[in-house]
PDB file of C-alpha atoms in Angstrom:
ATOM      1  CA  UNK A   1     -20.112  57.216  12.026  1.00 84.00           C
ATOM      2  CA  UNK A   2     -17.088  55.001  12.684  1.00 94.00           C
ATOM      3  CA  UNK A   3     -17.195  52.369  15.438  1.00 97.00           C
ATOM      4  CA  UNK A   4     -14.239  50.652  17.091  1.00 97.00           C
ATOM      5  CA  UNK A   5     -14.917  47.319  18.786  1.00 98.00           C
ATOM      6  CA  UNK A   6     -12.291  45.959  21.185  1.00 98.00           C
ATOM      7  CA  UNK A   7     -12.369  42.653  23.078  1.00 98.00           C
ATOM      8  CA  UNK A   8     -11.579  43.260  26.754  1.00 98.00           C
ATOM      9  CA  UNK A   9     -12.396  39.805  28.182  1.00 98.00           C
ATOM     10  CA  UNK A  10     -12.117  36.438  26.484  1.00 98.00           C
ATOM     11  CA  UNK A  11     -10.800  32.925  27.090  1.00 97.00           C
ATOM     12  CA  UNK A  12      -7.492  33.608  25.353  1.00 97.00           C
ATOM     13  CA  UNK A  13      -5.220  36.581  24.803  1.00 97.00           C
ATOM     14  CA  UNK A  14      -3.670  38.143  21.728  1.00 94.00           C
ATOM     15  CA  UNK A  15      -0.350  39.949  21.291  1.00 91.00           C
ATOM     16  CA  UNK A  16      -0.883  42.804  23.767  1.00 95.00           C
ATOM     17  CA  UNK A  17       1.647  42.356  26.562  1.00 95.00           C
ATOM     18  CA  UNK A  18       0.290  41.956  30.087  1.00 97.00           C
ATOM     19  CA  UNK A  19      -3.334  41.192  29.207  1.00 98.00           C
ATOM     20  CA  UNK A  20      -5.058  38.230  30.870  1.00 98.00           C
ATOM     21  CA  UNK A  21      -7.586  35.644  29.755  1.00 98.00           C
ATOM     22  CA  UNK A  22     -10.569  34.215  31.580  1.00 98.00           C
ATOM     23  CA  UNK A  23     -13.610  32.122  30.704  1.00 97.00           C
ATOM     24  CA  UNK A  24     -15.922  34.980  29.779  1.00 97.00           C
ATOM     25  CA  UNK A  25     -16.612  37.751  27.311  1.00 98.00           C
ATOM     26  CA  UNK A  26     -16.687  41.535  27.158  1.00 98.00           C
ATOM     27  CA  UNK A  27     -16.400  43.965  24.258  1.00 98.00           C
ATOM     28  CA  UNK A  28     -16.052  47.743  24.300  1.00 98.00           C
ATOM     29  CA  UNK A  29     -17.748  49.678  21.494  1.00 98.00           C
ATOM     30  CA  UNK A  30     -16.429  53.216  20.987  1.00 98.00           C
ATOM     31  CA  UNK A  31     -17.411  56.018  18.618  1.00 97.00           C
ATOM     32  CA  UNK A  32     -16.914  59.745  18.431  1.00 94.00           C
ATOM     33  CA  UNK A  33     -18.518  61.066  21.601  1.00 87.00           C
ATOM     34  CA  UNK A  34     -19.602  57.812  23.217  1.00 95.00           C
ATOM     35  CA  UNK A  35     -19.004  54.221  24.270  1.00 98.00           C
ATOM     36  CA  UNK A  36     -20.902  51.102  25.364  1.00 98.00           C
ATOM     37  CA  UNK A  37     -19.663  48.018  27.212  1.00 98.00           C
ATOM     38  CA  UNK A  38     -21.171  44.778  25.936  1.00 98.00           C
ATOM     39  CA  UNK A  39     -20.961  42.182  28.731  1.00 98.00           C
ATOM     40  CA  UNK A  40     -18.434  42.329  31.552  1.00 98.00           C
ATOM     41  CA  UNK A  41     -16.741  38.928  31.766  1.00 98.00           C
ATOM     42  CA  UNK A  42     -16.446  37.191  35.155  1.00 98.00           C
ATOM     43  CA  UNK A  43     -14.860  40.218  36.776  1.00 97.00           C
ATOM     44  CA  UNK A  44     -11.338  38.816  37.035  1.00 97.00           C
ATOM     45  CA  UNK A  45      -9.770  40.644  34.067  1.00 98.00           C
ATOM     46  CA  UNK A  46     -12.061  43.480  32.901  1.00 98.00           C
ATOM     47  CA  UNK A  47     -10.448  46.371  34.759  1.00 98.00           C
ATOM     48  CA  UNK A  48      -6.919  45.027  34.355  1.00 98.00           C
ATOM     49  CA  UNK A  49      -7.200  44.510  30.607  1.00 98.00           C
ATOM     50  CA  UNK A  50      -8.909  47.851  30.075  1.00 98.00           C
ATOM     51  CA  UNK A  51      -6.019  49.561  31.840  1.00 97.00           C
ATOM     52  CA  UNK A  52      -3.418  47.632  29.822  1.00 97.00           C
ATOM     53  CA  UNK A  53      -5.163  48.742  26.611  1.00 97.00           C
ATOM     54  CA  UNK A  54      -5.617  52.348  27.775  1.00 97.00           C
ATOM     55  CA  UNK A  55      -9.399  52.100  27.695  1.00 97.00           C
ATOM     56  CA  UNK A  56     -11.090  54.516  30.089  1.00 93.00           C
ATOM     57  CA  UNK A  57     -14.151  52.882  31.655  1.00 97.00           C
ATOM     58  CA  UNK A  58     -14.735  55.765  34.078  1.00 95.00           C
ATOM     59  CA  UNK A  59     -16.379  57.855  31.377  1.00 93.00           C
ATOM     60  CA  UNK A  60     -18.532  54.932  30.307  1.00 96.00           C
ATOM     61  CA  UNK A  61     -22.229  55.581  30.907  1.00 96.00           C
ATOM     62  CA  UNK A  62     -23.940  52.423  29.607  1.00 98.00           C
ATOM     63  CA  UNK A  63     -23.487  48.668  29.882  1.00 98.00           C
ATOM     64  CA  UNK A  64     -25.527  46.028  28.036  1.00 98.00           C
ATOM     65  CA  UNK A  65     -25.736  42.372  29.116  1.00 98.00           C
ATOM     66  CA  UNK A  66     -26.329  39.594  26.602  1.00 98.00           C
ATOM     67  CA  UNK A  67     -27.721  37.203  29.251  1.00 98.00           C
ATOM     68  CA  UNK A  68     -27.488  36.365  32.927  1.00 98.00           C
ATOM     69  CA  UNK A  69     -24.545  33.950  33.068  1.00 98.00           C
ATOM     70  CA  UNK A  70     -21.774  34.778  35.541  1.00 98.00           C
ATOM     71  CA  UNK A  71     -19.074  34.858  32.848  1.00 98.00           C
ATOM     72  CA  UNK A  72     -20.870  37.705  31.088  1.00 98.00           C
ATOM     73  CA  UNK A  73     -22.214  39.606  34.094  1.00 98.00           C
ATOM     74  CA  UNK A  74     -19.771  38.985  36.952  1.00 98.00           C
ATOM     75  CA  UNK A  75     -17.652  42.015  36.092  1.00 98.00           C
ATOM     76  CA  UNK A  76     -20.547  44.419  36.634  1.00 98.00           C
ATOM     77  CA  UNK A  77     -19.942  44.792  40.374  1.00 98.00           C
ATOM     78  CA  UNK A  78     -16.198  45.584  40.170  1.00 98.00           C
ATOM     79  CA  UNK A  79     -16.967  47.963  37.300  1.00 98.00           C
ATOM     80  CA  UNK A  80     -19.540  49.838  39.396  1.00 98.00           C
ATOM     81  CA  UNK A  81     -17.226  49.995  42.396  1.00 98.00           C
ATOM     82  CA  UNK A  82     -14.245  51.235  40.411  1.00 98.00           C
ATOM     83  CA  UNK A  83     -15.920  53.450  37.816  1.00 97.00           C
ATOM     84  CA  UNK A  84     -19.198  54.659  39.318  1.00 97.00           C
ATOM     85  CA  UNK A  85     -22.905  54.253  38.461  1.00 98.00           C
ATOM     86  CA  UNK A  86     -23.942  52.907  35.055  1.00 98.00           C
ATOM     87  CA  UNK A  87     -27.142  52.390  33.121  1.00 98.00           C
ATOM     88  CA  UNK A  88     -27.481  48.652  32.462  1.00 98.00           C
ATOM     89  CA  UNK A  89     -29.532  47.258  29.577  1.00 98.00           C
ATOM     90  CA  UNK A  90     -30.698  43.666  29.516  1.00 98.00           C
ATOM     91  CA  UNK A  91     -33.635  41.261  29.509  1.00 98.00           C
ATOM     92  CA  UNK A  92     -35.964  40.971  32.552  1.00 98.00           C
ATOM     93  CA  UNK A  93     -34.924  37.311  32.942  1.00 98.00           C
ATOM     94  CA  UNK A  94     -31.204  37.978  33.488  1.00 98.00           C
ATOM     95  CA  UNK A  95     -31.588  37.344  37.225  1.00 98.00           C
ATOM     96  CA  UNK A  96     -33.160  33.903  36.755  1.00 96.00           C
ATOM     97  CA  UNK A  97     -31.307  31.237  38.799  1.00 96.00           C
ATOM     98  CA  UNK A  98     -29.566  28.790  36.444  1.00 96.00           C
ATOM     99  CA  UNK A  99     -27.310  25.772  36.762  1.00 95.00           C
ATOM    100  CA  UNK A 100     -25.148  23.287  34.920  1.00 93.00           C
ATOM    101  CA  UNK A 101     -26.171  19.786  35.958  1.00 86.00           C
ATOM    102  CA  UNK A 102     -23.258  17.347  35.648  1.00 79.00           C
ATOM    103  CA  UNK A 103     -23.408  13.599  35.039  1.00 78.00           C
ATOM    104  CA  UNK A 104     -22.112  13.077  38.582  1.00 81.00           C
ATOM    105  CA  UNK A 105     -25.307  14.661  39.939  1.00 77.00           C
ATOM    106  CA  UNK A 106     -23.483  17.833  40.973  1.00 85.00           C
ATOM    107  CA  UNK A 107     -25.059  21.175  40.071  1.00 89.00           C
ATOM    108  CA  UNK A 108     -23.019  24.315  39.550  1.00 92.00           C
ATOM    109  CA  UNK A 109     -24.599  27.756  39.771  1.00 95.00           C
ATOM    110  CA  UNK A 110     -24.028  29.733  36.570  1.00 96.00           C
ATOM    111  CA  UNK A 111     -26.342  32.707  37.118  1.00 97.00           C
ATOM    112  CA  UNK A 112     -25.775  36.348  37.983  1.00 97.00           C
ATOM    113  CA  UNK A 113     -23.507  36.291  41.050  1.00 96.00           C
ATOM    114  CA  UNK A 114     -25.239  39.260  42.731  1.00 96.00           C
ATOM    115  CA  UNK A 115     -28.943  40.056  43.195  1.00 97.00           C
ATOM    116  CA  UNK A 116     -30.574  42.986  41.431  1.00 98.00           C
ATOM    117  CA  UNK A 117     -31.151  44.992  44.618  1.00 98.00           C
ATOM    118  CA  UNK A 118     -27.516  44.719  45.653  1.00 98.00           C
ATOM    119  CA  UNK A 119     -26.252  45.875  42.256  1.00 98.00           C
ATOM    120  CA  UNK A 120     -28.714  48.768  42.324  1.00 98.00           C
ATOM    121  CA  UNK A 121     -27.282  49.743  45.679  1.00 98.00           C
ATOM    122  CA  UNK A 122     -23.850  49.858  44.049  1.00 98.00           C
ATOM    123  CA  UNK A 123     -25.031  52.210  41.298  1.00 98.00           C
ATOM    124  CA  UNK A 124     -26.616  50.020  38.588  1.00 98.00           C
ATOM    125  CA  UNK A 125     -29.702  51.519  36.920  1.00 98.00           C
ATOM    126  CA  UNK A 126     -31.370  48.632  35.134  1.00 98.00           C
ATOM    127  CA  UNK A 127     -33.337  49.154  31.918  1.00 98.00           C
ATOM    128  CA  UNK A 128     -34.806  45.731  31.108  1.00 98.00           C
ATOM    129  CA  UNK A 129     -36.854  44.655  28.101  1.00 98.00           C
ATOM    130  CA  UNK A 130     -37.449  41.570  25.993  1.00 98.00           C
ATOM    131  CA  UNK A 131     -38.218  43.596  22.849  1.00 98.00           C
ATOM    132  CA  UNK A 132     -36.033  44.455  19.886  1.00 98.00           C
ATOM    133  CA  UNK A 133     -35.112  48.057  20.692  1.00 98.00           C
ATOM    134  CA  UNK A 134     -32.725  50.891  19.982  1.00 98.00           C
ATOM    135  CA  UNK A 135     -30.773  51.546  23.176  1.00 98.00           C
ATOM    136  CA  UNK A 136     -28.480  54.212  21.682  1.00 98.00           C
ATOM    137  CA  UNK A 137     -28.491  55.875  18.241  1.00 97.00           C
ATOM    138  CA  UNK A 138     -27.944  53.124  15.626  1.00 97.00           C
ATOM    139  CA  UNK A 139     -27.304  50.506  18.342  1.00 98.00           C
ATOM    140  CA  UNK A 140     -29.978  47.870  18.986  1.00 98.00           C
ATOM    141  CA  UNK A 141     -30.529  44.898  21.275  1.00 98.00           C
ATOM    142  CA  UNK A 142     -32.324  41.973  19.674  1.00 98.00           C
ATOM    143  CA  UNK A 143     -34.634  41.200  22.575  1.00 98.00           C
ATOM    144  CA  UNK A 144     -35.870  37.629  22.820  1.00 97.00           C
ATOM    145  CA  UNK A 145     -34.803  35.629  19.764  1.00 98.00           C
ATOM    146  CA  UNK A 146     -37.502  33.266  18.405  1.00 97.00           C
ATOM    147  CA  UNK A 147     -36.374  29.656  18.020  1.00 96.00           C
ATOM    148  CA  UNK A 148     -37.446  29.121  14.432  1.00 95.00           C
ATOM    149  CA  UNK A 149     -34.806  26.593  13.346  1.00 95.00           C
ATOM    150  CA  UNK A 150     -35.274  22.913  14.186  1.00 93.00           C
ATOM    151  CA  UNK A 151     -31.573  22.022  14.408  1.00 95.00           C
ATOM    152  CA  UNK A 152     -30.321  24.663  16.883  1.00 95.00           C
ATOM    153  CA  UNK A 153     -30.982  22.727  20.068  1.00 89.00           C
ATOM    154  CA  UNK A 154     -28.406  24.401  22.304  1.00 80.00           C
ATOM    155  CA  UNK A 155     -26.534  22.981  25.275  1.00 81.00           C
ATOM    156  CA  UNK A 156     -28.426  20.125  26.913  1.00 80.00           C
ATOM    157  CA  UNK A 157     -26.628  20.441  30.269  1.00 87.00           C
ATOM    158  CA  UNK A 158     -28.081  23.801  31.361  1.00 93.00           C
ATOM    159  CA  UNK A 159     -31.085  23.987  33.691  1.00 92.00           C
ATOM    160  CA  UNK A 160     -33.188  26.299  35.838  1.00 92.00           C
ATOM    161  CA  UNK A 161     -33.022  23.964  38.849  1.00 91.00           C
ATOM    162  CA  UNK A 162     -30.466  21.898  40.735  1.00 89.00           C
ATOM    163  CA  UNK A 163     -32.036  18.538  39.898  1.00 86.00           C
ATOM    164  CA  UNK A 164     -31.777  18.856  36.119  1.00 85.00           C
ATOM    165  CA  UNK A 165     -35.540  18.716  35.598  1.00 87.00           C
ATOM    166  CA  UNK A 166     -36.267  22.091  33.937  1.00 92.00           C
ATOM    167  CA  UNK A 167     -34.088  22.888  30.957  1.00 92.00           C
ATOM    168  CA  UNK A 168     -33.015  26.522  30.604  1.00 92.00           C
ATOM    169  CA  UNK A 169     -34.807  28.084  27.587  1.00 94.00           C
ATOM    170  CA  UNK A 170     -32.564  31.177  27.681  1.00 95.00           C
ATOM    171  CA  UNK A 171     -35.381  33.633  27.240  1.00 95.00           C
ATOM    172  CA  UNK A 172     -32.893  36.392  28.063  1.00 97.00           C
ATOM    173  CA  UNK A 173     -30.311  35.600  25.376  1.00 98.00           C
ATOM    174  CA  UNK A 174     -29.722  38.691  23.231  1.00 98.00           C
ATOM    175  CA  UNK A 175     -27.215  40.033  20.743  1.00 98.00           C
ATOM    176  CA  UNK A 176     -26.204  43.567  19.809  1.00 98.00           C
ATOM    177  CA  UNK A 177     -26.712  45.128  16.375  1.00 98.00           C
ATOM    178  CA  UNK A 178     -25.001  48.260  15.071  1.00 98.00           C
ATOM    179  CA  UNK A 179     -26.336  49.755  11.840  1.00 97.00           C
ATOM    180  CA  UNK A 180     -23.673  51.352   9.658  1.00 95.00           C
ATOM    181  CA  UNK A 181     -23.402  52.498   6.071  1.00 92.00           C
ATOM    182  CA  UNK A 182     -21.119  49.522   5.391  1.00 93.00           C
ATOM    183  CA  UNK A 183     -23.604  46.993   6.739  1.00 96.00           C
ATOM    184  CA  UNK A 184     -24.808  45.561  10.022  1.00 98.00           C
ATOM    185  CA  UNK A 185     -22.370  44.693  12.785  1.00 98.00           C
ATOM    186  CA  UNK A 186     -23.622  41.865  15.017  1.00 98.00           C
ATOM    187  CA  UNK A 187     -21.934  41.362  18.390  1.00 98.00           C
ATOM    188  CA  UNK A 188     -22.850  38.116  20.126  1.00 98.00           C
ATOM    189  CA  UNK A 189     -22.602  37.169  23.775  1.00 97.00           C
ATOM    190  CA  UNK A 190     -22.930  33.376  23.857  1.00 96.00           C
ATOM    191  CA  UNK A 191     -25.691  33.100  21.252  1.00 97.00           C
ATOM    192  CA  UNK A 192     -27.559  30.411  23.189  1.00 96.00           C
ATOM    193  CA  UNK A 193     -30.543  31.117  20.926  1.00 96.00           C
ATOM    194  CA  UNK A 194     -28.563  29.837  17.937  1.00 97.00           C
ATOM    195  CA  UNK A 195     -26.538  31.786  15.410  1.00 98.00           C
ATOM    196  CA  UNK A 196     -28.950  31.228  12.518  1.00 98.00           C
ATOM    197  CA  UNK A 197     -31.987  32.022  14.687  1.00 98.00           C
ATOM    198  CA  UNK A 198     -30.275  35.235  15.757  1.00 98.00           C
ATOM    199  CA  UNK A 199     -29.337  36.338  12.248  1.00 98.00           C
ATOM    200  CA  UNK A 200     -32.821  35.523  10.924  1.00 98.00           C
ATOM    201  CA  UNK A 201     -34.405  37.518  13.753  1.00 98.00           C
ATOM    202  CA  UNK A 202     -32.159  40.508  13.031  1.00 98.00           C
ATOM    203  CA  UNK A 203     -33.092  40.364   9.344  1.00 98.00           C
ATOM    204  CA  UNK A 204     -36.791  40.216  10.248  1.00 98.00           C
ATOM    205  CA  UNK A 205     -36.499  43.225  12.556  1.00 98.00           C
ATOM    206  CA  UNK A 206     -34.257  45.436  10.411  1.00 97.00           C
ATOM    207  CA  UNK A 207     -35.232  44.361   6.910  1.00 96.00           C
ATOM    208  CA  UNK A 208     -31.515  44.033   6.156  1.00 96.00           C
ATOM    209  CA  UNK A 209     -29.224  41.089   5.389  1.00 95.00           C
ATOM    210  CA  UNK A 210     -26.035  43.061   4.633  1.00 96.00           C
ATOM    211  CA  UNK A 211     -23.782  41.942   7.485  1.00 96.00           C
ATOM    212  CA  UNK A 212     -20.362  43.539   7.640  1.00 96.00           C
ATOM    213  CA  UNK A 213     -19.232  41.597  10.711  1.00 98.00           C
ATOM    214  CA  UNK A 214     -20.280  38.985  13.254  1.00 98.00           C
ATOM    215  CA  UNK A 215     -18.180  39.139  16.418  1.00 98.00           C
ATOM    216  CA  UNK A 216     -18.214  37.107  19.646  1.00 98.00           C
ATOM    217  CA  UNK A 217     -19.275  33.783  21.094  1.00 97.00           C
ATOM    218  CA  UNK A 218     -21.298  31.442  18.870  1.00 97.00           C
ATOM    219  CA  UNK A 219     -21.798  28.565  21.356  1.00 94.00           C
ATOM    220  CA  UNK A 220     -20.915  26.173  18.552  1.00 94.00           C
ATOM    221  CA  UNK A 221     -18.342  24.598  20.849  1.00 92.00           C
ATOM    222  CA  UNK A 222     -21.177  22.992  22.826  1.00 89.00           C
ATOM    223  CA  UNK A 223     -23.432  21.860  19.983  1.00 87.00           C
ATOM    224  CA  UNK A 224     -23.698  18.631  17.993  1.00 89.00           C
ATOM    225  CA  UNK A 225     -21.816  17.986  14.789  1.00 88.00           C
ATOM    226  CA  UNK A 226     -25.125  18.067  12.945  1.00 92.00           C
ATOM    227  CA  UNK A 227     -25.878  21.560  14.255  1.00 93.00           C
ATOM    228  CA  UNK A 228     -22.417  22.750  13.246  1.00 95.00           C
ATOM    229  CA  UNK A 229     -22.836  21.301   9.741  1.00 96.00           C
ATOM    230  CA  UNK A 230     -26.206  22.957   9.218  1.00 96.00           C
ATOM    231  CA  UNK A 231     -25.000  26.258  10.698  1.00 97.00           C
ATOM    232  CA  UNK A 232     -22.069  26.335   8.274  1.00 97.00           C
ATOM    233  CA  UNK A 233     -24.324  25.543   5.308  1.00 97.00           C
ATOM    234  CA  UNK A 234     -26.762  28.349   6.144  1.00 97.00           C
ATOM    235  CA  UNK A 235     -24.011  30.840   7.023  1.00 97.00           C
ATOM    236  CA  UNK A 236     -22.797  30.560   3.437  1.00 96.00           C
ATOM    237  CA  UNK A 237     -26.042  32.184   2.320  1.00 95.00           C
ATOM    238  CA  UNK A 238     -25.239  35.356   4.281  1.00 94.00           C
ATOM    239  CA  UNK A 239     -21.936  36.396   2.675  1.00 87.00           C
ATOM    240  CA  UNK A 240     -20.591  37.811   5.935  1.00 95.00           C
ATOM    241  CA  UNK A 241     -17.478  39.957   5.386  1.00 96.00           C
ATOM    242  CA  UNK A 242     -15.885  39.277   8.806  1.00 97.00           C
ATOM    243  CA  UNK A 243     -16.551  36.361  11.121  1.00 98.00           C
ATOM    244  CA  UNK A 244     -14.576  37.077  14.302  1.00 98.00           C
ATOM    245  CA  UNK A 245     -15.384  34.329  16.800  1.00 98.00           C
ATOM    246  CA  UNK A 246     -14.368  33.765  20.390  1.00 96.00           C
ATOM    247  CA  UNK A 247     -15.305  32.472  23.858  1.00 96.00           C
ATOM    248  CA  UNK A 248     -17.799  29.581  23.579  1.00 94.00           C
ATOM    249  CA  UNK A 249     -17.059  28.856  19.912  1.00 95.00           C
ATOM    250  CA  UNK A 250     -14.362  26.378  20.926  1.00 93.00           C
ATOM    251  CA  UNK A 251     -11.231  25.337  19.052  1.00 93.00           C
ATOM    252  CA  UNK A 252     -12.805  22.581  16.958  1.00 94.00           C
ATOM    253  CA  UNK A 253     -15.711  24.716  15.716  1.00 95.00           C
ATOM    254  CA  UNK A 254     -13.397  27.701  15.171  1.00 96.00           C
ATOM    255  CA  UNK A 255     -11.107  25.515  13.055  1.00 97.00           C
ATOM    256  CA  UNK A 256     -14.083  24.384  10.975  1.00 97.00           C
ATOM    257  CA  UNK A 257     -15.219  27.981  10.462  1.00 97.00           C
ATOM    258  CA  UNK A 258     -11.713  29.001   9.421  1.00 97.00           C
ATOM    259  CA  UNK A 259     -11.687  26.213   6.828  1.00 97.00           C
ATOM    260  CA  UNK A 260     -15.140  27.086   5.508  1.00 97.00           C
ATOM    261  CA  UNK A 261     -14.739  30.900   5.557  1.00 97.00           C
ATOM    262  CA  UNK A 262     -10.998  31.532   5.075  1.00 97.00           C
ATOM    263  CA  UNK A 263     -11.381  35.112   3.850  1.00 97.00           C
ATOM    264  CA  UNK A 264     -13.821  36.178   6.570  1.00 97.00           C
ATOM    265  CA  UNK A 265     -12.562  34.263   9.618  1.00 98.00           C
ATOM    266  CA  UNK A 266     -10.756  36.034  12.453  1.00 97.00           C
ATOM    267  CA  UNK A 267     -10.011  35.038  16.047  1.00 96.00           C
ATOM    268  CA  UNK A 268     -11.394  37.604  18.495  1.00 97.00           C
ATOM    269  CA  UNK A 269      -9.073  37.197  21.468  1.00 98.00           C
ATOM    270  CA  UNK A 270      -8.391  39.725  24.214  1.00 98.00           C
ATOM    271  CA  UNK A 271      -7.015  42.780  22.458  1.00 98.00           C
ATOM    272  CA  UNK A 272      -8.695  42.089  19.135  1.00 98.00           C
ATOM    273  CA  UNK A 273      -9.898  45.376  17.699  1.00 97.00           C
ATOM    274  CA  UNK A 274     -11.766  46.294  14.559  1.00 96.00           C
ATOM    275  CA  UNK A 275     -12.896  49.625  13.157  1.00 96.00           C
ATOM    276  CA  UNK A 276     -16.037  49.810  11.009  1.00 92.00           C
TER     277      UNK A 276
END
């Protein structure tokens, strides 16, 4: 089976004329006879970019959400309204209220912009689980990723309340895994659980360490220099063929990854497409 993965939403755009960028992420996975949308971006560019790239989302039956942040789930409502009902995979905690608490004392809501009942009324059929599971043939969601590493501490500014008292543990953070004859393809959302934690969890669940590609947001743009250093050192043990990063990776971390993995590194902007 051959899979084509195309970035529909991302912070920056590639060479395809007329496409737009936004702070968010969405990737379309296509294969002979089927397709799956991984995340939906904020909702500002999903439908526009899909049209510019001649991607038909009307025939799409399933959507999977990596976690409940607005920049990964906000496009679900316009997708439902424009393209009809969809089955939506995710973690039960995707509707948890969450905030960024700023040094000024201001709190910004970052959670799902619409409640579950409203989205269901618009045609969403939610299938929620925190377990590692096969959602479609050869396509898996990681479920909750155990935090086994001591250095992947995540973003300290994200909370479950407006006062900055309860730090967000991101119980709902998941990644997507496609099993192919050439190796595993790992598609990240934001990877709040940590890239090394995520890869270790996938290896534990699948019994495989042959990774053909890692694609998506690594959240390394929000971590400490120490975490970036240790992530790079451990990534070298994986021998990943393609490392196509985007969204929350950030320019500085992306530059470091390009220096450390020159043969594998790619920039997954809007319009980036890979066939495996």
